[in-house]
mmCIF file of C-alpha atoms in Angstrom:
data_model
loop_
_atom_site.group_PDB
_atom_site.id
_atom_site.type_symbol
_atom_site.label_atom_id
_atom_site.label_comp_id
_atom_site.label_asym_id
_atom_site.label_seq_id
_atom_site.Cartn_x
_atom_site.Cartn_y
_atom_site.Cartn_z
ATOM 1 C CA MET A 13 0.000 0.000 0.000
ATOM 2 C CA GLY A 14 1.236 3.468 -0.691
ATOM 3 C CA ASN A 15 0.250 7.076 -0.960
ATOM 4 C CA PHE A 16 -2.047 8.068 -3.842
ATOM 5 C CA VAL A 17 -4.469 10.677 -4.995
ATOM 6 C CA TYR A 18 -7.986 9.671 -5.997
ATOM 7 C CA ASN A 19 -8.399 10.049 -9.737
ATOM 8 C CA ARG A 20 -11.468 12.240 -9.315
ATOM 9 C CA LEU A 21 -9.424 14.961 -7.673
ATOM 10 C CA LEU A 22 -6.404 15.014 -9.940
ATOM 11 C CA GLY A 23 -5.569 18.511 -11.071
ATOM 12 C CA ARG A 24 -6.880 21.969 -10.404
ATOM 13 C CA GLY A 25 -7.665 22.389 -14.089
ATOM 14 C CA THR A 26 -10.057 19.492 -13.869
ATOM 15 C CA GLN A 27 -11.838 21.292 -11.059
ATOM 16 C CA TYR A 28 -12.237 24.410 -13.200
ATOM 17 C CA VAL A 29 -13.806 22.372 -16.005
ATOM 18 C CA GLU A 30 -16.144 20.797 -13.478
ATOM 19 C CA GLU A 31 -17.152 24.298 -12.333
ATOM 20 C CA ILE A 32 -17.749 25.412 -15.927
ATOM 21 C CA ASN A 33 -19.846 22.299 -16.423
ATOM 22 C CA ALA A 34 -21.895 22.937 -13.326
ATOM 23 C CA ASN A 35 -22.198 26.686 -13.985
ATOM 24 C CA SER A 36 -21.173 27.008 -10.370
ATOM 25 C CA PRO A 37 -20.081 29.051 -8.552
ATOM 26 C CA ASN A 38 -20.287 31.303 -11.625
ATOM 27 C CA ALA A 39 -22.528 30.708 -14.630
ATOM 28 C CA ASN A 40 -20.290 32.821 -16.858
ATOM 29 C CA ALA A 41 -17.065 30.832 -16.545
ATOM 30 C CA ALA A 42 -15.357 29.643 -19.736
ATOM 31 C CA LEU A 43 -12.084 28.572 -21.259
ATOM 32 C CA ILE A 44 -10.398 31.166 -23.476
ATOM 33 C CA VAL A 45 -8.008 30.314 -26.327
ATOM 34 C CA MET A 46 -5.421 32.953 -27.264
ATOM 35 C CA ILE A 47 -2.675 32.923 -29.945
ATOM 36 C CA LEU A 48 0.730 34.538 -29.330
ATOM 37 C CA ALA A 49 2.754 36.118 -32.119
ATOM 38 C CA THR A 50 6.199 35.007 -33.218
ATOM 39 C CA SER A 51 7.599 38.505 -32.992
ATOM 40 C CA GLY A 52 8.733 39.396 -29.486
ATOM 41 C CA ILE A 53 7.879 36.039 -27.980
ATOM 42 C CA GLU A 54 9.600 35.463 -24.643
ATOM 43 C CA SER A 55 11.058 32.172 -23.459
ATOM 44 C CA ASP A 56 8.896 29.432 -21.984
ATOM 45 C CA ALA A 57 10.789 29.895 -18.712
ATOM 46 C CA THR A 58 9.666 33.533 -18.592
ATOM 47 C CA LEU A 59 6.096 32.940 -19.749
ATOM 48 C CA ARG A 60 5.361 30.122 -17.355
ATOM 49 C CA ASP A 61 5.700 32.502 -14.420
ATOM 50 C CA LYS A 62 2.924 34.758 -15.740
ATOM 51 C CA ASP A 63 -0.230 34.675 -13.677
ATOM 52 C CA ASP A 64 -2.865 36.066 -16.058
ATOM 53 C CA PHE A 65 -3.460 36.982 -19.712
ATOM 54 C CA ALA A 66 -2.569 40.628 -19.132
ATOM 55 C CA ALA A 67 0.762 39.619 -17.645
ATOM 56 C CA ILE A 68 1.554 37.377 -20.620
ATOM 57 C CA VAL A 69 1.544 40.361 -22.980
ATOM 58 C CA SER A 70 2.999 42.846 -20.518
ATOM 59 C CA GLY A 71 6.566 42.251 -21.750
ATOM 60 C CA THR A 72 7.668 41.874 -25.368
ATOM 61 C CA THR A 73 5.210 39.019 -26.023
ATOM 62 C CA ASN A 74 2.173 39.977 -28.102
ATOM 63 C CA GLU A 75 -1.169 38.491 -29.016
ATOM 64 C CA VAL A 76 -1.648 38.167 -32.800
ATOM 65 C CA THR A 77 -3.714 40.785 -34.596
ATOM 66 C CA ASN A 78 -4.376 39.162 -37.990
ATOM 67 C CA THR A 79 -7.690 39.859 -39.706
ATOM 68 C CA GLY A 80 -9.743 36.705 -39.208
ATOM 69 C CA TYR A 81 -8.350 36.040 -35.759
ATOM 70 C CA ALA A 82 -10.370 36.288 -32.600
ATOM 71 C CA ARG A 83 -10.049 34.513 -29.285
ATOM 72 C CA LYS A 84 -12.094 31.332 -28.901
ATOM 73 C CA THR A 85 -14.432 30.960 -25.955
ATOM 74 C CA LEU A 86 -15.291 27.455 -24.763
ATOM 75 C CA THR A 87 -18.285 27.183 -22.457
ATOM 76 C CA ASP A 88 -20.223 24.237 -21.067
ATOM 77 C CA ALA A 89 -21.795 23.997 -24.550
ATOM 78 C CA SER A 90 -18.483 23.828 -26.392
ATOM 79 C CA SER A 91 -17.847 20.089 -26.394
ATOM 80 C CA VAL A 92 -15.347 19.955 -23.566
ATOM 81 C CA THR A 93 -15.146 16.389 -22.237
ATOM 82 C CA VAL A 94 -13.753 14.998 -18.995
ATOM 83 C CA THR A 95 -12.582 11.380 -18.986
ATOM 84 C CA TYR A 96 -11.714 9.800 -15.642
ATOM 85 C CA ASP A 97 -9.442 6.993 -16.810
ATOM 86 C CA ASP A 98 -9.131 4.312 -14.146
ATOM 87 C CA THR A 99 -7.190 2.067 -16.533
ATOM 88 C CA ASN A 100 -4.322 4.581 -16.590
ATOM 89 C CA ASP A 101 -4.980 6.375 -13.290
ATOM 90 C CA ARG A 102 -5.346 9.798 -14.869
ATOM 91 C CA VAL A 103 -7.824 12.405 -16.077
ATOM 92 C CA ASP A 104 -7.933 13.731 -19.649
ATOM 93 C CA ILE A 105 -9.622 17.004 -20.626
ATOM 94 C CA ASP A 106 -10.488 17.326 -24.307
ATOM 95 C CA CYS A 107 -11.964 20.022 -26.501
ATOM 96 C CA PRO A 108 -12.638 20.138 -30.263
ATOM 97 C CA ASP A 109 -10.084 21.214 -32.826
ATOM 98 C CA GLN A 110 -10.245 24.971 -33.287
ATOM 99 C CA THR A 111 -10.297 26.580 -36.744
ATOM 100 C CA TRP A 112 -9.793 30.208 -37.615
ATOM 101 C CA THR A 113 -11.148 30.726 -41.127
ATOM 102 C CA GLY A 114 -9.540 32.924 -43.755
ATOM 103 C CA VAL A 115 -6.784 34.318 -41.559
ATOM 104 C CA ALA A 116 -5.003 37.149 -43.372
ATOM 105 C CA ALA A 117 -1.240 37.545 -43.563
ATOM 106 C CA GLY A 118 0.375 39.602 -40.829
ATOM 107 C CA ASP A 119 1.645 38.313 -37.531
ATOM 108 C CA GLY A 120 3.292 34.909 -37.506
ATOM 109 C CA TRP A 121 1.690 32.503 -35.027
ATOM 110 C CA GLN A 122 3.891 30.906 -32.382
ATOM 111 C CA ASP A 123 1.971 29.579 -29.376
ATOM 112 C CA LEU A 124 -1.556 28.712 -28.285
ATOM 113 C CA VAL A 125 -2.637 29.413 -24.724
ATOM 114 C CA VAL A 126 -5.741 28.029 -23.007
ATOM 115 C CA GLY A 127 -6.879 30.075 -20.044
ATOM 116 C CA VAL A 128 -9.686 29.974 -17.510
ATOM 117 C CA ASP A 129 -11.998 32.980 -17.195
ATOM 118 C CA LEU A 130 -14.138 32.527 -14.118
ATOM 119 C CA ASP A 131 -16.431 35.408 -15.138
ATOM 120 C CA THR A 132 -16.521 36.349 -18.819
ATOM 121 C CA THR A 133 -18.803 39.301 -18.065
ATOM 122 C CA ALA A 134 -15.998 41.012 -16.131
ATOM 123 C CA GLY A 135 -14.091 41.402 -19.376
ATOM 124 C CA THR A 136 -10.592 41.928 -18.020
ATOM 125 C CA ASP A 137 -7.504 40.037 -19.141
ATOM 126 C CA SER A 138 -6.084 40.281 -15.646
ATOM 127 C CA ALA A 139 -8.864 37.932 -14.537
ATOM 128 C CA ILE A 140 -8.068 35.205 -17.091
ATOM 129 C CA LEU A 141 -5.786 32.556 -15.617
ATOM 130 C CA PRO A 142 -3.395 30.881 -18.077
ATOM 131 C CA TRP A 143 -3.751 27.109 -17.865
ATOM 132 C CA THR A 144 -1.956 25.308 -20.731
ATOM 133 C CA HIS A 145 0.585 26.526 -23.280
ATOM 134 C CA HIS A 146 1.223 24.771 -26.621
ATOM 135 C CA ASP A 147 3.614 25.252 -29.539
ATOM 136 C CA PHE A 148 1.501 26.314 -32.511
ATOM 137 C CA VAL A 149 3.548 27.667 -35.400
ATOM 138 C CA ALA A 150 1.753 28.926 -38.511
ATOM 139 C CA THR A 151 2.212 31.621 -41.142
ATOM 140 C CA PRO A 152 -1.207 33.015 -42.022
ATOM 141 C CA ASP A 153 -1.824 33.543 -45.747
ATOM 142 C CA GLY A 154 -5.594 33.662 -46.123
ATOM 143 C CA SER A 155 -6.280 29.949 -45.629
ATOM 144 C CA ASP A 156 -8.043 28.404 -42.690
ATOM 145 C CA ILE A 157 -5.817 27.548 -39.722
ATOM 146 C CA THR A 158 -6.760 24.620 -37.507
ATOM 147 C CA ALA A 159 -5.325 23.847 -34.100
ATOM 148 C CA GLN A 160 -5.496 20.066 -33.839
ATOM 149 C CA ILE A 161 -6.063 18.941 -30.286
ATOM 150 C CA PRO A 162 -4.355 15.605 -29.481
ATOM 151 C CA THR A 163 -6.604 12.585 -29.129
ATOM 152 C CA ALA A 164 -5.752 12.461 -25.425
ATOM 153 C CA GLY A 165 -6.966 16.031 -25.032
ATOM 154 C CA PHE A 166 -5.169 19.266 -24.199
ATOM 155 C CA PHE A 167 -4.719 18.598 -20.506
ATOM 156 C CA ARG A 168 -3.863 15.475 -18.551
ATOM 157 C CA ALA A 169 -3.614 15.101 -14.802
ATOM 158 C CA SER A 170 -2.094 12.132 -13.034
ATOM 159 C CA SER A 171 -0.913 11.294 -9.573
ATOM 160 C CA ALA A 172 2.729 11.901 -8.664
ATOM 161 C CA THR A 173 2.772 8.566 -6.860
ATOM 162 C CA MET B 12 -26.106 21.947 -21.698
ATOM 163 C CA THR B 13 -23.457 20.087 -19.730
ATOM 164 C CA VAL B 14 -19.919 18.907 -20.264
ATOM 165 C CA LEU B 15 -19.703 15.186 -21.002
ATOM 166 C CA ARG B 16 -18.102 13.374 -18.076
ATOM 167 C CA LEU B 17 -17.188 9.718 -18.484
ATOM 168 C CA ARG B 18 -15.290 7.152 -16.479
ATOM 169 C CA LYS B 19 -13.216 4.387 -18.026
ATOM 170 C CA LEU B 20 -13.505 1.483 -15.621
ATOM 171 C CA ALA B 21 -10.454 -0.689 -15.067
ATOM 172 C CA ASP B 22 -10.518 -4.475 -14.896
ATOM 173 C CA ARG B 23 -8.150 -5.186 -11.995
ATOM 174 C CA SER B 24 -9.319 -8.789 -11.532
ATOM 175 C CA THR B 25 -6.082 -10.292 -12.819
ATOM 176 C CA GLY B 26 -2.467 -9.224 -13.172
ATOM 177 C CA ARG B 27 -0.738 -6.286 -11.598
ATOM 178 C CA ARG B 28 0.589 -2.920 -12.665
ATOM 179 C CA GLU B 29 3.411 -0.725 -11.432
ATOM 180 C CA THR B 30 4.313 2.882 -12.062
ATOM 181 C CA ARG B 31 7.122 4.308 -14.178
ATOM 182 C CA TRP B 32 7.910 7.750 -15.541
ATOM 183 C CA ASP B 33 8.803 8.442 -19.154
ATOM 184 C CA PRO B 34 12.499 9.467 -19.090
ATOM 185 C CA GLU B 35 11.964 12.138 -21.760
ATOM 186 C CA THR B 36 8.617 13.677 -20.854
ATOM 187 C CA GLY B 37 8.421 12.776 -17.181
ATOM 188 C CA GLU B 38 4.892 11.549 -17.758
ATOM 189 C CA ARG B 39 3.712 8.870 -15.377
ATOM 190 C CA TYR B 40 2.432 5.602 -16.821
ATOM 191 C CA LEU B 41 1.561 2.049 -15.820
ATOM 192 C CA TYR B 42 3.401 -1.064 -16.957
ATOM 193 C CA ASP B 43 2.992 -4.767 -16.353
ATOM 194 C CA PRO B 44 5.952 -6.141 -14.354
ATOM 195 C CA ASP B 45 5.037 -9.665 -15.479
ATOM 196 C CA THR B 46 5.667 -8.975 -19.168
ATOM 197 C CA PRO B 47 9.061 -8.168 -20.757
ATOM 198 C CA GLY B 48 10.097 -4.540 -21.033
ATOM 199 C CA PHE B 49 8.620 -1.373 -19.645
ATOM 200 C CA ASP B 50 6.156 -0.361 -22.347
ATOM 201 C CA PRO B 51 2.972 1.349 -21.132
ATOM 202 C CA GLU B 52 0.292 -1.221 -20.329
ATOM 203 C CA PRO B 53 -2.783 0.227 -18.656
ATOM 204 C CA TRP B 54 -5.274 -1.963 -16.864
ATOM 205 C CA PRO B 55 -7.678 -3.676 -19.273
ATOM 206 C CA LEU B 56 -10.827 -1.664 -19.931
ATOM 207 C CA ALA B 57 -13.813 -3.149 -18.122
ATOM 208 C CA GLY B 58 -16.205 -0.697 -19.751
ATOM 209 C CA ILE B 59 -17.319 2.911 -19.591
ATOM 210 C CA GLN B 60 -19.832 4.655 -17.408
ATOM 211 C CA PHE B 61 -21.367 8.107 -17.401
ATOM 212 C CA GLU B 62 -20.519 10.240 -14.400
ATOM 213 C CA GLY B 63 -24.013 10.950 -13.137
ATOM 214 C CA GLU B 64 -27.088 10.801 -15.359
ATOM 215 C CA PRO B 65 -26.314 10.743 -19.106
ATOM 216 C CA PRO B 66 -26.912 14.305 -20.312
ATOM 217 C CA THR B 67 -29.984 15.034 -22.416
ATOM 218 C CA GLU B 68 -28.025 17.251 -24.790
ATOM 219 C CA VAL B 69 -24.254 17.389 -25.126
ATOM 220 C CA ASN B 70 -21.519 18.256 -27.630
ATOM 221 C CA VAL B 71 -18.455 16.075 -28.241
ATOM 222 C CA SER B 72 -15.383 16.680 -30.375
ATOM 223 C CA THR B 73 -14.699 14.848 -33.633
ATOM 224 C CA ARG B 74 -11.303 13.565 -32.505
ATOM 225 C CA TRP B 75 -12.725 12.304 -29.224
ATOM 226 C CA VAL B 76 -15.494 10.468 -31.100
ATOM 227 C CA ALA B 77 -13.000 8.906 -33.532
ATOM 228 C CA SER B 78 -10.861 7.724 -30.626
ATOM 229 C CA ALA B 79 -13.852 6.267 -28.774
ATOM 230 C CA ILE B 80 -15.014 4.391 -31.879
ATOM 231 C CA ALA B 81 -11.491 3.007 -32.329
ATOM 232 C CA GLU B 82 -11.501 1.831 -28.694
ATOM 233 C CA GLY B 83 -14.766 0.020 -29.315
ATOM 234 C CA TRP B 84 -17.106 1.577 -26.768
ATOM 235 C CA LEU B 85 -18.821 4.039 -29.109
ATOM 236 C CA GLU B 86 -20.702 3.114 -32.271
ATOM 237 C CA GLY B 87 -21.181 5.581 -35.112
ATOM 238 C CA VAL B 88 -24.386 4.889 -37.040
ATOM 239 C CA ASN B 89 -24.298 5.408 -40.831
ATOM 240 C CA PRO B 90 -20.972 7.225 -41.293
ATOM 241 C CA GLN B 91 -20.895 9.666 -44.215
ATOM 242 C CA PRO B 92 -17.602 11.457 -44.969
ATOM 243 C CA VAL B 93 -17.838 14.951 -46.410
ATOM 244 C CA VAL B 94 -15.133 17.275 -47.759
ATOM 245 C CA ARG B 95 -15.159 21.069 -47.524
ATOM 246 C CA PRO B 96 -12.778 23.764 -48.852
ATOM 247 C CA ALA B 97 -10.078 24.958 -46.480
ATOM 248 C CA GLY B 98 -8.447 27.481 -48.756
ATOM 249 C CA ALA B 99 -8.740 31.188 -49.023
ATOM 250 C CA ARG B 100 -11.702 30.934 -51.399
ATOM 251 C CA GLN B 101 -14.481 28.433 -51.850
ATOM 252 C CA HIS B 102 -12.931 26.992 -55.018
ATOM 253 C CA VAL B 103 -9.611 26.380 -53.275
ATOM 254 C CA TRP B 104 -9.988 22.972 -51.721
ATOM 255 C CA ASN B 105 -6.556 22.684 -50.152
ATOM 256 C CA SER B 106 -5.446 24.817 -47.287
ATOM 257 C CA THR B 107 -1.974 26.208 -47.796
ATOM 258 C CA GLN B 108 -1.527 25.566 -44.070
ATOM 259 C CA THR B 109 -2.263 21.868 -44.110
ATOM 260 C CA GLY B 110 -2.185 20.915 -47.796
ATOM 261 C CA ARG B 111 -5.591 19.316 -47.565
ATOM 262 C CA PRO B 112 -9.267 20.254 -47.320
ATOM 263 C CA HIS B 113 -11.430 19.855 -44.250
ATOM 264 C CA VAL B 114 -12.732 16.291 -43.917
ATOM 265 C CA PHE B 115 -15.622 15.487 -41.602
ATOM 266 C CA VAL B 116 -17.523 12.289 -40.885
ATOM 267 C CA HIS B 117 -21.243 12.754 -40.351
ATOM 268 C CA TYR B 118 -23.294 10.206 -38.395
ATOM 269 C CA ASP B 119 -27.005 9.691 -37.916
ATOM 270 C CA ALA B 120 -26.485 8.642 -34.313
ATOM 271 C CA LEU B 121 -23.834 7.747 -31.758
ATOM 272 C CA VAL B 122 -24.377 4.839 -29.373
ATOM 273 C CA PHE B 123 -22.420 4.652 -26.113
ATOM 274 C CA LYS B 124 -21.765 1.036 -25.062
ATOM 275 C CA THR B 125 -21.747 1.503 -21.298
ATOM 276 C CA VAL B 126 -21.621 -1.126 -18.558
ATOM 277 C CA ASP B 127 -25.210 -0.146 -17.777
ATOM 278 C CA GLY B 128 -26.384 -0.730 -21.369
ATOM 279 C CA ASP B 129 -26.507 1.191 -24.625
ATOM 280 C CA VAL B 130 -27.249 4.905 -24.548
ATOM 281 C CA ARG B 131 -28.212 6.270 -27.957
ATOM 282 C CA TYR B 132 -27.869 9.866 -29.079
ATOM 283 C CA ALA B 133 -29.171 11.356 -32.314
ATOM 284 C CA VAL B 134 -26.672 13.656 -34.020
ATOM 285 C CA VAL B 135 -28.521 16.972 -34.296
ATOM 286 C CA HIS B 136 -25.517 19.069 -35.336
ATOM 287 C CA GLN B 137 -22.788 17.748 -37.612
ATOM 288 C CA PRO B 138 -19.142 18.875 -37.725
ATOM 289 C CA ASP B 139 -18.832 21.017 -40.857
ATOM 290 C CA LYS B 140 -18.063 24.425 -42.291
ATOM 291 C CA TYR B 141 -20.907 26.845 -41.672
ATOM 292 C CA VAL B 142 -21.962 30.424 -42.183
ATOM 293 C CA ALA B 143 -20.548 32.114 -39.103
ATOM 294 C CA ASP B 144 -23.812 33.459 -37.756
ATOM 295 C CA GLY B 145 -26.142 31.254 -39.772
ATOM 296 C CA THR B 146 -28.130 28.114 -39.170
ATOM 297 C CA ASP B 147 -27.059 24.595 -40.053
ATOM 298 C CA GLY B 148 -28.988 24.770 -43.340
ATOM 299 C CA ASP B 149 -27.398 27.966 -44.677
ATOM 300 C CA LEU B 150 -25.082 27.375 -47.637
ATOM 301 C CA VAL B 151 -21.510 28.609 -47.528
ATOM 302 C CA THR B 152 -21.571 30.524 -50.829
ATOM 303 C CA PRO B 153 -18.686 32.326 -52.584
ATOM 304 C CA GLU B 154 -20.100 35.575 -51.212
ATOM 305 C CA VAL B 155 -19.950 34.254 -47.675
ATOM 306 C CA TYR B 156 -16.354 33.191 -48.265
ATOM 307 C CA ALA B 157 -15.453 36.596 -49.687
ATOM 308 C CA GLU B 158 -16.821 38.250 -46.565
ATOM 309 C CA GLY B 159 -14.805 35.875 -44.367
ATOM 310 C CA ASN B 160 -18.070 35.004 -42.706
ATOM 311 C CA THR B 161 -17.420 31.327 -42.013
ATOM 312 C CA ARG B 162 -16.748 29.076 -39.063
ATOM 313 C CA VAL B 163 -15.726 25.429 -38.694
ATOM 314 C CA ASP B 164 -17.315 23.273 -36.022
ATOM 315 C CA TRP B 165 -15.242 20.241 -35.056
ATOM 316 C CA PHE B 166 -17.924 18.738 -32.865
ATOM 317 C CA TYR B 167 -21.142 16.752 -32.877
ATOM 318 C CA GLY B 168 -24.275 18.051 -31.234
ATOM 319 C CA LEU B 169 -26.070 15.140 -29.566
ATOM 320 C CA ARG B 170 -29.596 14.643 -28.201
ATOM 321 C CA ARG B 171 -30.419 11.573 -26.144
ATOM 322 C CA GLU B 172 -33.025 9.312 -27.724
ATOM 323 C CA ASP B 173 -33.862 6.855 -24.956
#
């Protein structure tokens, strides 16, 4: 026998998705997807210390501004799934692939960030908590751009023991 | 509408599993100490179960559905592949980003094979390319493309039938 964490409680991110699902404690919670530009991007070591969306772009890092780009908002109606996987002792959080259609040339795309906004009606980037960060390199040229989410999902939580 | 929450139940009736960590990614995984090597070997799948009551209406992603069908616990009824342009204009099939058009598989229904029995959902919204603010029946015309007024939905909208 050893120490373990019950699968149901693995990961704070899982808890946020559960709250979005339950519309509790806030009915306006959602996941927000943001794209960072190639130009001015800071190192992963620097970015991972940032505590909110406003802080991410407070240095030289910028959000892209291409025509055809807008942040994606994923609510309880946006096909987010939670799989408690007892066969692997982990939890996988999945969402659909995300496509931006007809994205015009301009900023190069470098990274994709998924954040948690516990109240989308507040409308401030300082209230959006960055959750996961993914390499996502693309050069917009007018075509559609699709972020393919891995089959296992964009977030996985497992026990350290 | 609610988020779909499922549990994959493990069959721990035979064998044993121990924990290792991938030396490159640090990711934890299970392996079988009674078989050669240290390849990941999760517990056998005993079945799936909804967490709580199966939702009346729910959306699920295309990739998640494809994975579930491959694992054998989800059945797609009457699959119909469709292809849509991914280029800058409607007549440009290939995206210069991916080198290929959008490919979707439409289904009439999806049936979850749970340990408590089959749960059938009608597909009421198919993954596809749509008019951004339109209904499912609105055609994506060249004019809509020219306005950049499109969106791509990579999910199925489901409504429980039983």
